Amino acid sequence: MKTQAFLASITLVLAGSAFAAGDKHHHAHEHKPLHGGVVVEVKDMDYELVAKPTVIQLYLRDHGKPADVSKASAKLTLLTGTEKQEVELKPVGDKLEASGSFKVGPGTKAVAVVTVGGKPATARFTVK
């Protein structure tokens, strides 16, 4: 009888661990916007898109710390209603940026293909 109780206890402990592992991941950093944009996480990297009618900025954070974007690049596709606009983002200080005239507003969808260190990643946003 004691063996069955022991096995039942082990099963509950393991089931609780498996449940906790399925929970949202826990990091030492938060995924909140630091520049007034929209944040998404892809492979432990946070991407924050700040989209305004005259400037598009993309900030990258690796585990909560600003990522080196000096050799990074990004191609951004903006989808507003039926209109599509392609934008190349280049390093400017601590971010990737493009200036110009952009049709952005609440509901605009954006897909960024960001290349850092030769490795591409895709981040999807919806502007608020």
Short mmCIF file of C-alpha atoms in Angstrom, two decimals, residues 31-120:
data_model
loop_
_atom_site.label_atom_id
_atom_site.label_comp_id
_atom_site.label_asym_id
_atom_site.label_seq_id
_atom_site.Cartn_x
_atom_site.Cartn_y
_atom_site.Cartn_z
CA HIS A 31 8.14 42.68 -22.71
CA LYS A 32 6.79 46.20 -22.27
CA PRO A 33 7.34 48.97 -24.81
CA LEU A 34 10.16 51.30 -23.82
CA HIS A 35 9.73 53.71 -26.76
CA GLY A 36 5.94 53.93 -27.09
CA GLY A 37 5.67 51.21 -29.72
CA VAL A 38 4.36 47.66 -30.03
CA VAL A 39 6.49 44.79 -28.68
CA VAL A 40 6.64 41.19 -29.88
CA GLU A 41 9.04 38.45 -28.84
CA VAL A 42 10.68 36.08 -31.30
CA LYS A 43 13.26 33.54 -30.10
CA ASP A 44 14.11 35.40 -26.85
CA MET A 45 14.56 38.69 -28.73
CA ASP A 46 12.13 41.57 -28.18
CA TYR A 47 11.27 43.71 -31.20
CA GLU A 48 9.62 47.07 -30.57
CA LEU A 49 8.11 48.80 -33.58
CA VAL A 50 7.47 52.55 -33.39
CA ALA A 51 5.51 53.49 -36.52
CA LYS A 52 4.73 57.14 -37.27
CA PRO A 53 3.73 58.83 -40.54
CA THR A 54 7.26 60.26 -41.03
CA VAL A 55 9.53 57.73 -39.28
CA ILE A 56 9.62 53.99 -38.62
CA GLN A 57 11.88 52.73 -35.82
CA LEU A 58 12.62 49.18 -34.73
CA TYR A 59 14.34 48.57 -31.40
CA LEU A 60 15.83 45.16 -30.56
CA ARG A 61 16.39 43.83 -27.04
CA ASP A 62 18.15 40.56 -26.28
CA HIS A 63 17.01 39.24 -22.89
CA GLY A 64 16.03 42.77 -21.87
CA LYS A 65 19.25 44.47 -22.98
CA PRO A 66 19.62 46.58 -26.13
CA ALA A 67 20.98 44.47 -29.00
CA ASP A 68 23.85 45.64 -31.20
CA VAL A 69 22.17 46.73 -34.44
CA SER A 70 25.27 48.28 -36.03
CA LYS A 71 25.45 45.46 -38.62
CA ALA A 72 21.74 44.60 -38.67
CA SER A 73 19.16 45.33 -41.34
CA ALA A 74 15.43 44.91 -41.73
CA LYS A 75 12.84 44.88 -44.46
CA LEU A 76 9.42 45.95 -43.23
CA THR A 77 6.15 45.39 -45.07
CA LEU A 78 3.31 47.68 -43.99
CA LEU A 79 -0.26 46.64 -44.76
CA THR A 80 -2.90 49.34 -44.30
CA GLY A 81 -6.27 48.33 -45.70
CA THR A 82 -5.56 47.29 -49.28
CA GLU A 83 -2.31 49.28 -49.49
CA LYS A 84 1.12 47.67 -49.17
CA GLN A 85 4.38 49.52 -48.58
CA GLU A 86 7.92 48.08 -48.40
CA VAL A 87 10.45 49.86 -46.18
CA GLU A 88 14.18 49.23 -45.68
CA LEU A 89 15.39 49.94 -42.14
CA LYS A 90 19.03 50.81 -41.50
CA PRO A 91 21.04 51.20 -38.27
CA VAL A 92 20.76 54.64 -36.65
CA GLY A 93 22.27 54.70 -33.19
CA ASP A 94 20.60 52.02 -31.03
CA LYS A 95 17.79 51.21 -33.49
CA LEU A 96 16.90 50.41 -37.09
CA GLU A 97 15.16 53.33 -38.79
CA ALA A 98 13.68 54.72 -41.99
CA SER A 99 12.40 58.23 -42.68
CA GLY A 100 9.83 59.15 -45.28
CA SER A 101 6.08 59.11 -45.74
CA PHE A 102 4.32 56.07 -44.31
CA LYS A 103 0.65 55.17 -44.20
CA VAL A 104 0.36 53.91 -40.65
CA GLY A 105 -2.39 54.06 -38.09
CA PRO A 106 -4.38 51.90 -35.73
CA GLY A 107 -4.84 48.46 -37.26
CA THR A 108 -1.89 48.71 -39.66
CA LYS A 109 -0.17 45.34 -39.89
CA ALA A 110 3.59 45.12 -40.22
CA VAL A 111 5.90 42.22 -40.95
CA ALA A 112 9.61 42.75 -40.31
CA VAL A 113 12.32 40.42 -41.60
CA VAL A 114 15.28 41.36 -39.44
CA THR A 115 18.80 40.10 -40.08
CA VAL A 116 21.25 40.22 -37.18
CA GLY A 117 24.59 38.44 -37.46
CA GLY A 118 23.52 36.79 -40.71
CA LYS A 119 20.50 35.17 -39.03
CA PRO A 120 17.06 36.29 -40.22
#
